[in-house]
Coordinates of C-alpha atoms in Angstrom, one line a residue:
Chain A
M1 CA 40.4 -114.6 -45.4
K2 CA 41.4 -113.3 -48.7
L3 CA 44.5 -111.0 -48.9
H4 CA 46.4 -109.0 -51.6
L5 CA 50.0 -109.0 -50.9
K6 CA 52.6 -106.6 -52.5
I7 CA 56.0 -108.1 -51.8
W8 CA 59.3 -106.7 -52.6
R9 CA 61.3 -109.1 -54.8
Q10 CA 65.0 -108.5 -55.6
N11 CA 67.4 -111.2 -57.0
G12 CA 70.5 -110.2 -55.4
P13 CA 72.3 -107.1 -53.7
S14 CA 73.0 -105.2 -57.0
A15 CA 69.8 -106.3 -58.9
P16 CA 67.0 -103.8 -59.2
G17 CA 64.0 -104.7 -57.0
N18 CA 60.4 -104.2 -57.4
F19 CA 57.1 -105.1 -56.0
K20 CA 55.2 -108.2 -57.1
D21 CA 51.5 -108.8 -56.4
Y22 CA 50.5 -112.0 -54.9
E23 CA 46.7 -113.1 -54.0
M24 CA 46.2 -115.4 -51.1
D25 CA 42.9 -117.2 -50.3
H26 CA 41.9 -119.0 -47.1
V27 CA 44.3 -117.3 -44.8
S28 CA 43.4 -118.5 -41.2
A29 CA 43.4 -115.6 -38.6
D30 CA 45.2 -118.0 -36.2
M31 CA 48.3 -118.0 -38.4
S32 CA 51.3 -116.0 -37.6
F33 CA 52.5 -113.6 -40.2
L34 CA 55.5 -115.7 -41.0
E35 CA 53.3 -118.9 -41.2
M36 CA 51.3 -117.0 -43.9
L37 CA 54.5 -116.3 -45.8
D38 CA 55.4 -120.1 -45.3
V39 CA 52.1 -121.1 -47.0
L40 CA 52.7 -118.6 -49.8
N41 CA 56.1 -120.1 -50.3
V42 CA 54.8 -123.6 -50.6
T43 CA 52.4 -122.6 -53.3
L44 CA 55.2 -120.9 -55.1
V45 CA 57.3 -123.9 -54.9
K46 CA 54.4 -126.2 -56.1
K47 CA 54.1 -123.8 -59.1
G48 CA 57.9 -124.1 -59.8
E49 CA 58.5 -120.4 -58.8
T50 CA 61.4 -119.2 -56.6
P51 CA 60.1 -118.8 -53.0
I52 CA 60.4 -115.5 -51.2
E53 CA 63.5 -115.2 -49.1
F54 CA 62.9 -113.8 -45.6
D55 CA 64.9 -114.0 -42.3
H56 CA 63.4 -115.9 -39.4
D57 CA 64.7 -118.1 -36.6
C58 CA 63.3 -118.5 -33.1
R59 CA 59.7 -117.2 -34.0
E60 CA 59.2 -116.3 -30.5
G61 CA 60.5 -112.7 -30.4
I62 CA 63.9 -113.1 -28.9
C63 CA 66.5 -113.9 -31.7
G64 CA 66.1 -110.6 -33.7
S65 CA 66.2 -112.5 -37.0
C66 CA 62.8 -111.6 -38.5
A67 CA 62.7 -108.1 -40.0
L68 CA 59.9 -107.0 -42.3
M69 CA 58.4 -103.6 -43.1
I70 CA 54.7 -104.2 -43.1
N71 CA 52.6 -101.4 -44.5
G72 CA 55.4 -99.0 -43.7
N73 CA 55.8 -100.1 -40.2
A74 CA 58.8 -102.0 -39.0
H75 CA 57.6 -105.4 -37.5
G76 CA 54.0 -104.5 -38.5
P77 CA 51.3 -102.3 -36.8
D78 CA 51.6 -103.8 -33.3
T79 CA 53.9 -102.2 -30.6
G80 CA 56.4 -104.1 -28.6
T81 CA 56.4 -107.2 -30.9
A82 CA 58.6 -108.6 -33.6
T83 CA 57.4 -109.7 -37.0
C84 CA 57.1 -113.4 -35.8
Q85 CA 54.7 -112.3 -33.0
L86 CA 52.4 -110.6 -35.5
H87 CA 49.2 -112.6 -36.2
M88 CA 46.9 -112.6 -39.2
R89 CA 44.0 -111.8 -36.9
R90 CA 45.4 -108.3 -37.0
F91 CA 44.3 -108.1 -40.6
K92 CA 40.8 -108.0 -42.4
E93 CA 39.3 -109.7 -45.3
N94 CA 40.5 -108.2 -48.6
D95 CA 43.4 -106.2 -47.0
T96 CA 46.3 -105.1 -49.1
I97 CA 49.6 -105.8 -47.2
V98 CA 52.8 -104.2 -48.5
I99 CA 55.8 -106.2 -47.4
E100 CA 59.3 -104.7 -47.7
P101 CA 62.8 -105.4 -46.4
W102 CA 64.5 -103.1 -43.7
R103 CA 65.3 -99.8 -45.4
A104 CA 68.9 -98.6 -44.9
K105 CA 71.9 -98.3 -47.2
A106 CA 73.9 -100.0 -44.2
F107 CA 71.6 -103.0 -44.5
P108 CA 71.9 -104.1 -48.2
V109 CA 69.3 -106.6 -49.5
I110 CA 70.8 -109.9 -49.8
K111 CA 67.7 -111.4 -51.7
D112 CA 63.9 -110.3 -51.5
L113 CA 63.2 -109.5 -47.9
A114 CA 66.4 -110.7 -46.4
T115 CA 69.1 -108.0 -45.5
D116 CA 72.7 -108.1 -44.5
R117 CA 72.8 -106.9 -41.0
T118 CA 76.4 -107.6 -40.2
A119 CA 77.1 -103.8 -39.8
F120 CA 75.6 -104.4 -36.2
D121 CA 78.1 -107.2 -35.5
R122 CA 81.0 -104.9 -36.5
I123 CA 79.7 -102.2 -34.1
M124 CA 79.6 -104.8 -31.4
A125 CA 83.0 -106.0 -32.2
A126 CA 84.2 -102.2 -31.9
G127 CA 83.5 -102.3 -28.1
G128 CA 80.2 -103.8 -27.2
Y129 CA 81.8 -106.3 -24.7
I130 CA 83.8 -106.3 -21.5
S131 CA 87.5 -107.5 -21.7
V132 CA 87.5 -110.0 -18.7
N133 CA 87.7 -113.7 -18.7
T134 CA 84.4 -115.2 -17.9
G135 CA 84.4 -118.0 -15.5
N136 CA 81.8 -119.4 -13.1
A137 CA 79.1 -117.0 -12.0
P138 CA 80.5 -114.8 -9.2
E139 CA 79.1 -114.8 -5.7
A140 CA 75.9 -112.6 -5.9
N141 CA 76.9 -110.1 -3.1
S142 CA 80.6 -109.5 -4.3
N143 CA 79.4 -106.9 -6.8
L144 CA 76.6 -104.7 -5.4
V145 CA 74.4 -103.0 -8.0
G146 CA 71.5 -100.7 -7.0
K147 CA 68.0 -101.8 -7.9
D148 CA 67.3 -98.7 -10.2
T149 CA 70.6 -99.2 -12.0
S150 CA 70.3 -102.9 -12.6
E151 CA 66.7 -102.3 -13.9
R152 CA 67.8 -99.6 -16.4
A153 CA 70.7 -101.8 -17.5
M154 CA 68.4 -104.7 -17.9
D155 CA 65.8 -102.8 -20.0
A156 CA 68.7 -101.7 -22.3
A157 CA 70.0 -105.3 -22.4
A158 CA 66.6 -106.4 -23.8
C159 CA 67.8 -105.2 -27.3
I160 CA 67.8 -108.1 -29.7
G161 CA 69.7 -106.2 -32.4
C162 CA 67.0 -106.8 -35.1
G163 CA 67.5 -103.3 -36.8
A164 CA 63.8 -102.1 -36.6
C165 CA 65.2 -98.9 -35.2
V166 CA 67.3 -98.3 -38.3
A167 CA 64.4 -99.4 -40.6
A168 CA 61.9 -97.0 -38.8
C169 CA 64.2 -93.9 -38.7
K170 CA 63.8 -91.5 -41.5
N171 CA 67.7 -91.1 -41.4
S172 CA 68.4 -94.8 -41.0
S173 CA 70.2 -94.1 -37.8
A174 CA 71.5 -96.8 -35.6
M175 CA 71.6 -94.7 -32.4
L176 CA 69.0 -96.7 -30.5
F177 CA 70.8 -99.9 -31.0
V178 CA 74.1 -98.4 -30.0
S179 CA 72.9 -96.6 -27.2
A180 CA 71.1 -99.6 -25.8
K181 CA 74.4 -101.6 -25.9
V182 CA 76.4 -98.7 -24.3
S183 CA 73.7 -98.0 -21.6
H184 CA 73.6 -101.7 -20.8
L185 CA 77.4 -101.9 -20.1
A186 CA 78.2 -98.5 -18.9
Q187 CA 75.9 -98.4 -15.9
L188 CA 77.3 -101.8 -14.4
P189 CA 80.5 -102.1 -12.5
Q190 CA 81.8 -104.8 -14.9
G191 CA 81.3 -102.4 -18.0
A192 CA 82.2 -99.1 -16.3
P193 CA 86.0 -99.3 -16.6
E194 CA 85.9 -99.4 -20.4
R195 CA 83.0 -97.1 -21.1
A196 CA 85.1 -94.2 -22.7
K197 CA 87.0 -96.6 -25.0
R198 CA 83.7 -98.5 -25.8
V199 CA 81.5 -95.5 -26.7
R200 CA 84.2 -94.0 -29.0
G201 CA 84.8 -97.3 -30.7
M202 CA 81.1 -98.1 -31.2
V203 CA 80.1 -94.6 -32.4
T204 CA 83.0 -94.4 -34.7
Q205 CA 82.2 -97.8 -36.3
M206 CA 78.5 -96.7 -36.6
D207 CA 79.4 -93.7 -38.5
Q208 CA 81.8 -95.7 -40.7
E209 CA 79.1 -98.1 -41.5
G210 CA 77.0 -95.4 -43.2
F211 CA 74.0 -95.1 -40.8
G212 CA 72.4 -91.7 -40.6
N213 CA 72.4 -89.3 -37.7
C214 CA 69.8 -89.2 -34.9
S215 CA 67.3 -86.3 -35.2
N216 CA 65.6 -87.2 -32.1
T217 CA 62.2 -88.0 -33.7
G218 CA 61.5 -91.1 -31.8
A219 CA 60.4 -93.3 -34.6
C220 CA 62.9 -95.8 -33.4
E221 CA 61.4 -96.2 -30.0
A222 CA 57.9 -96.7 -31.5
A223 CA 59.1 -99.4 -33.7
C224 CA 61.3 -101.3 -31.2
P225 CA 59.9 -104.8 -30.4
K226 CA 61.6 -104.6 -27.1
E227 CA 60.5 -101.1 -26.3
I228 CA 64.0 -99.8 -25.8
K229 CA 63.6 -96.2 -24.5
L230 CA 64.8 -93.1 -26.2
E231 CA 66.4 -92.0 -22.9
N232 CA 69.1 -94.4 -23.8
I233 CA 70.0 -92.1 -26.7
T234 CA 70.4 -89.3 -24.3
R235 CA 72.7 -91.6 -22.2
L236 CA 74.8 -92.3 -25.3
N237 CA 75.2 -88.6 -26.0
R238 CA 76.2 -88.1 -22.4
E239 CA 78.7 -90.9 -22.6
M240 CA 80.2 -89.5 -25.7
V241 CA 80.7 -86.1 -24.1
R242 CA 82.2 -87.8 -21.1
A243 CA 84.5 -89.7 -23.3
A244 CA 85.6 -86.6 -25.1
F245 CA 87.3 -85.5 -21.9
T246 CA 88.6 -88.9 -20.9
E247 CA 91.8 -90.6 -22.1
Chain B
M1 CA 92.9 -83.5 -27.3
A2 CA 92.6 -86.4 -29.7
S3 CA 89.4 -87.6 -27.9
I4 CA 87.9 -84.1 -28.2
K5 CA 88.6 -84.1 -31.9
L6 CA 87.1 -87.4 -32.4
F7 CA 84.0 -86.3 -30.6
L8 CA 83.6 -83.3 -32.8
K9 CA 84.0 -85.3 -35.9
S10 CA 81.5 -87.9 -34.8
S11 CA 77.8 -87.8 -35.6
V12 CA 77.2 -87.4 -31.9
G13 CA 79.6 -84.5 -31.5
R14 CA 78.1 -82.7 -34.6
K15 CA 74.5 -83.1 -33.3
F16 CA 75.8 -81.7 -29.9
L17 CA 77.1 -78.6 -31.8
V18 CA 73.8 -78.3 -33.5
G19 CA 72.0 -78.6 -30.2
I20 CA 74.1 -76.0 -28.4
T21 CA 74.0 -73.5 -31.3
G22 CA 70.3 -74.0 -31.5
L23 CA 70.0 -73.2 -27.8
G24 CA 72.0 -70.1 -28.4
L25 CA 69.7 -69.0 -31.2
S26 CA 66.7 -69.7 -29.0
G27 CA 68.1 -67.3 -26.4
F28 CA 68.6 -64.8 -29.2
V29 CA 65.1 -65.0 -30.4
L30 CA 63.7 -64.8 -26.8
T31 CA 65.6 -61.4 -26.2
H32 CA 64.7 -60.1 -29.7
M33 CA 61.0 -60.9 -28.8
A34 CA 61.1 -59.4 -25.4
G35 CA 62.9 -56.3 -26.8
N36 CA 60.3 -55.8 -29.5
M37 CA 57.6 -55.8 -26.9
L38 CA 58.8 -52.1 -26.2
M39 CA 56.8 -51.1 -29.4
F40 CA 53.8 -51.4 -27.2
V41 CA 55.1 -48.8 -24.8
G42 CA 55.5 -46.3 -27.4
P43 CA 57.7 -45.1 -30.4
E44 CA 60.1 -43.3 -28.1
A45 CA 60.8 -46.3 -25.9
Y46 CA 61.2 -48.6 -28.8
N47 CA 63.5 -46.3 -30.9
T48 CA 65.7 -45.5 -27.8
Y49 CA 66.1 -49.2 -27.2
G50 CA 67.1 -49.7 -30.8
H51 CA 69.5 -46.8 -30.6
K52 CA 71.1 -48.0 -27.4
L53 CA 71.6 -51.4 -28.9
I54 CA 73.2 -50.1 -32.1
T55 CA 75.5 -47.6 -30.5
N56 CA 76.9 -50.1 -28.0
P57 CA 80.6 -50.8 -29.1
F58 CA 80.0 -54.5 -28.1
I59 CA 77.3 -54.9 -30.7
Y60 CA 79.8 -55.8 -33.5
I61 CA 81.3 -58.7 -31.3
A62 CA 77.7 -59.8 -30.6
E63 CA 76.8 -59.7 -34.2
V64 CA 79.9 -61.7 -35.5
G65 CA 79.2 -64.2 -32.6
L66 CA 75.5 -64.5 -33.5
L67 CA 76.4 -65.0 -37.2
A68 CA 79.0 -67.6 -36.4
I69 CA 76.4 -69.5 -34.3
F70 CA 73.8 -69.2 -37.0
F71 CA 76.1 -70.6 -39.7
V72 CA 77.5 -73.3 -37.6
H73 CA 74.0 -74.5 -36.8
M74 CA 72.8 -74.3 -40.3
G75 CA 75.9 -75.7 -42.0
L76 CA 76.2 -78.6 -39.7
A77 CA 72.4 -79.4 -39.8
L78 CA 72.5 -79.4 -43.6
C79 CA 75.6 -81.5 -43.8
L80 CA 73.9 -84.1 -41.3
A81 CA 70.7 -84.0 -43.3
L82 CA 72.6 -84.8 -46.6
E83 CA 74.3 -87.7 -44.9
N84 CA 70.9 -88.9 -43.6
K85 CA 69.5 -88.8 -47.1
K86 CA 72.3 -90.9 -48.4
A87 CA 71.9 -93.4 -45.5
R88 CA 68.2 -93.9 -46.4
A89 CA 68.3 -95.0 -50.0
L90 CA 64.7 -95.9 -50.8
A91 CA 63.9 -97.3 -54.2
P92 CA 61.6 -95.1 -56.4
S93 CA 58.7 -97.4 -55.8
Q94 CA 59.1 -97.4 -52.1
K95 CA 57.1 -94.6 -50.5
P96 CA 58.4 -92.9 -47.2
S97 CA 56.6 -94.4 -44.5
N98 CA 53.5 -92.8 -43.3
C99 CA 52.2 -95.3 -40.7
E100 CA 51.0 -95.7 -37.3
K101 CA 54.3 -95.9 -35.7
D102 CA 55.6 -92.8 -37.4
A103 CA 57.2 -89.8 -35.6
R104 CA 55.6 -86.4 -35.0
L105 CA 55.3 -84.2 -38.0
G106 CA 57.4 -81.3 -36.8
S107 CA 60.3 -83.5 -36.0
R108 CA 60.4 -84.9 -39.5
Y109 CA 60.5 -81.6 -41.2
M110 CA 63.2 -79.8 -39.2
V111 CA 65.4 -79.1 -42.3
H112 CA 62.5 -77.7 -44.4
T113 CA 61.2 -75.4 -41.4
G114 CA 64.8 -74.5 -40.9
I115 CA 65.4 -73.4 -44.5
L116 CA 62.1 -71.4 -44.4
V117 CA 63.3 -69.6 -41.1
F118 CA 66.5 -68.8 -42.9
V119 CA 64.7 -67.3 -45.9
F120 CA 62.6 -65.3 -43.5
V121 CA 65.7 -64.0 -41.6
V122 CA 67.4 -62.9 -44.9
L123 CA 64.2 -61.0 -45.9
H124 CA 63.7 -59.8 -42.4
L125 CA 67.2 -58.0 -42.4
I126 CA 66.8 -56.6 -45.9
T127 CA 63.3 -55.1 -44.7
F128 CA 64.5 -53.7 -41.4
K129 CA 68.3 -53.6 -40.7
Y130 CA 69.0 -52.5 -44.3
G131 CA 65.6 -50.8 -44.9
P132 CA 64.9 -47.2 -45.3
Y133 CA 66.3 -44.7 -42.6
Y134 CA 63.8 -42.5 -41.1
P135 CA 65.5 -40.0 -38.8
V136 CA 63.5 -39.0 -35.5
S137 CA 64.9 -37.0 -32.6
Y138 CA 64.3 -37.2 -28.9
H139 CA 65.6 -34.8 -26.4
G140 CA 68.1 -33.7 -29.0
V141 CA 69.5 -37.0 -30.0
E142 CA 68.9 -38.2 -33.5
M143 CA 68.2 -41.7 -34.1
R144 CA 66.4 -44.1 -36.4
D145 CA 62.6 -44.1 -36.4
L146 CA 62.4 -48.0 -36.4
H147 CA 58.9 -47.8 -35.1
R148 CA 57.6 -46.1 -38.2
L149 CA 59.4 -48.6 -40.4
I150 CA 57.7 -51.5 -38.6
V151 CA 54.2 -50.0 -38.5
E152 CA 54.6 -49.2 -42.2
N153 CA 55.6 -52.8 -43.1
F154 CA 52.8 -54.4 -41.0
K155 CA 50.3 -52.2 -42.5
S156 CA 50.5 -54.4 -45.6
P157 CA 48.3 -57.5 -45.3
L158 CA 50.7 -59.3 -47.6
Y159 CA 53.7 -58.7 -45.4
S160 CA 52.0 -59.3 -42.1
G161 CA 50.6 -62.6 -43.5
W162 CA 54.1 -63.8 -44.6
Y163 CA 55.3 -62.7 -41.1
L164 CA 52.6 -64.7 -39.4
F165 CA 53.2 -67.7 -41.5
S166 CA 56.9 -67.7 -40.7
M167 CA 56.2 -67.5 -37.1
V168 CA 54.1 -70.6 -37.3
I169 CA 56.9 -72.3 -39.2
L170 CA 59.4 -71.0 -36.4
F171 CA 56.9 -72.4 -33.7
S172 CA 57.1 -75.8 -35.3
H173 CA 61.0 -75.7 -35.5
L174 CA 61.2 -74.7 -31.8
V175 CA 58.7 -77.2 -30.5
H176 CA 61.0 -80.1 -31.6
G177 CA 64.3 -78.2 -31.6
F178 CA 64.1 -77.0 -28.0
S179 CA 63.6 -80.4 -26.5
A180 CA 65.8 -82.2 -29.0
S181 CA 68.6 -79.8 -28.1
F182 CA 68.6 -81.1 -24.6
Q183 CA 68.7 -84.7 -25.7
S184 CA 71.6 -84.0 -28.1
L185 CA 73.5 -82.4 -25.3
G186 CA 72.9 -85.5 -23.2
F187 CA 70.7 -83.8 -20.4
F188 CA 67.1 -85.1 -20.8
S189 CA 65.4 -87.3 -23.3
V190 CA 62.8 -85.6 -25.6
R191 CA 60.3 -88.0 -23.8
N192 CA 61.0 -86.2 -20.4
C193 CA 57.7 -84.7 -19.4
L194 CA 59.2 -81.4 -18.1
I195 CA 61.5 -80.8 -21.2
K196 CA 58.6 -81.6 -23.6
K197 CA 56.3 -79.1 -21.9
M198 CA 59.1 -76.5 -21.7
G199 CA 59.6 -76.9 -25.5
W200 CA 56.0 -76.3 -26.2
A201 CA 55.9 -73.3 -23.8
F202 CA 59.0 -71.7 -25.2
A203 CA 57.8 -72.2 -28.7
F204 CA 54.4 -70.7 -27.8
I205 CA 56.0 -67.6 -25.9
I206 CA 58.3 -66.8 -28.9
A207 CA 55.7 -67.5 -31.7
G208 CA 52.9 -65.8 -29.6
G209 CA 54.9 -62.7 -28.8
F210 CA 56.0 -62.2 -32.4
F211 CA 52.5 -62.9 -33.5
I212 CA 50.9 -60.0 -31.7
Q213 CA 53.3 -57.5 -33.0
P214 CA 52.2 -57.4 -36.6
I215 CA 48.6 -57.8 -35.6
Y216 CA 49.1 -54.6 -33.5
G217 CA 51.0 -52.9 -36.3
Y218 CA 48.3 -53.8 -38.8
F219 CA 45.6 -52.1 -36.8
Y220 CA 47.8 -49.3 -35.4
G221 CA 48.7 -48.5 -38.9
G222 CA 45.3 -47.1 -39.7
N223 CA 43.7 -50.1 -41.4

């Protein structure tokens, strides 16, 4: 398959970036999207050019490293998948594919398609944990959690922190990410004691990092590779109101 | 107290205020629309309703309250929208996404539709509240003939057209705004089936109600 690629090239955080055109021939439909970029990088290296920088790690949709805007879609056109799970069979002969880094001021470009997402780590450090010593796994029946609650918490815990929600949001808001972390912990007996302190800390840090505000459009939910639900944002709002009346 | 202050300063808290004031304004348009329906009963019923409203001593308190709600809603929403624009930071060659996974149109243009509604409200007040005073008298009580003023304005196809256009804009603003308010307040997600339907129904009732009034005025006015 023959493809026309328009890829964002940017030398460093403060350098101006622009799109560069690349032509690719003989792309196999069985390749993953990242393998296609690997092949392109090999040809660039052979020609003596600088390869394209992009983030990747596990390549099986769990680590949250890969992060590409593909034709304006975070993680490409498929729903519920990360960039690494996207395959070239999704594209047709002679397609033009526009590849960009995540779009947000709070995620500055490091180089080309790689962005600095440590803002998420700082939000996590502001309360996305429980303050207890972890030891061996406790006896299963010592902490009873209802099935519905555990399912909701588990669904929220599926967030891999890739930042697709921020990239897809027209406001670059990190609400879906923060709400997933808050929802995950606030509903469980281990996380409940610190829920007010946690939500205050995480939301304050989120605002300081320069993410935008939620306007409830739902673009984040559509882009999320782990299908984190919008109702988590409702829960975050509720937690924040609750925290306003808690010491 | 410190935690309430922190809440109101946060993005979540400010969205909460936008949501709650939005619902307040929704309540106002509902009563306004329902009250206007009296124009179908007849000029006397309509004018008497207007007279009773304006001569009520509490009207000034209600007006100040409504104005405050209006400006909090608008001021905060604009302030948040400016922050959002700053957070996005697209390079000139990057186009805003228009893709398979994008959000619904109405939800993406809340600021734009909101500004249009504001322009409409200002013009609306100039035309009606501060418009010409036609006296009329029923049972010895002199009052303003608002019915005549309305029919006179709606007789103009240009004015009626602008009015109808503004109601379409208000419809779009309400469809998203109504359900989104409940999400911002932490009650229901905008994905909640019931609240989504309620948003559509509410927007439909408001815009529909305001829609038939200029159409009626246009034909009643002798066109």
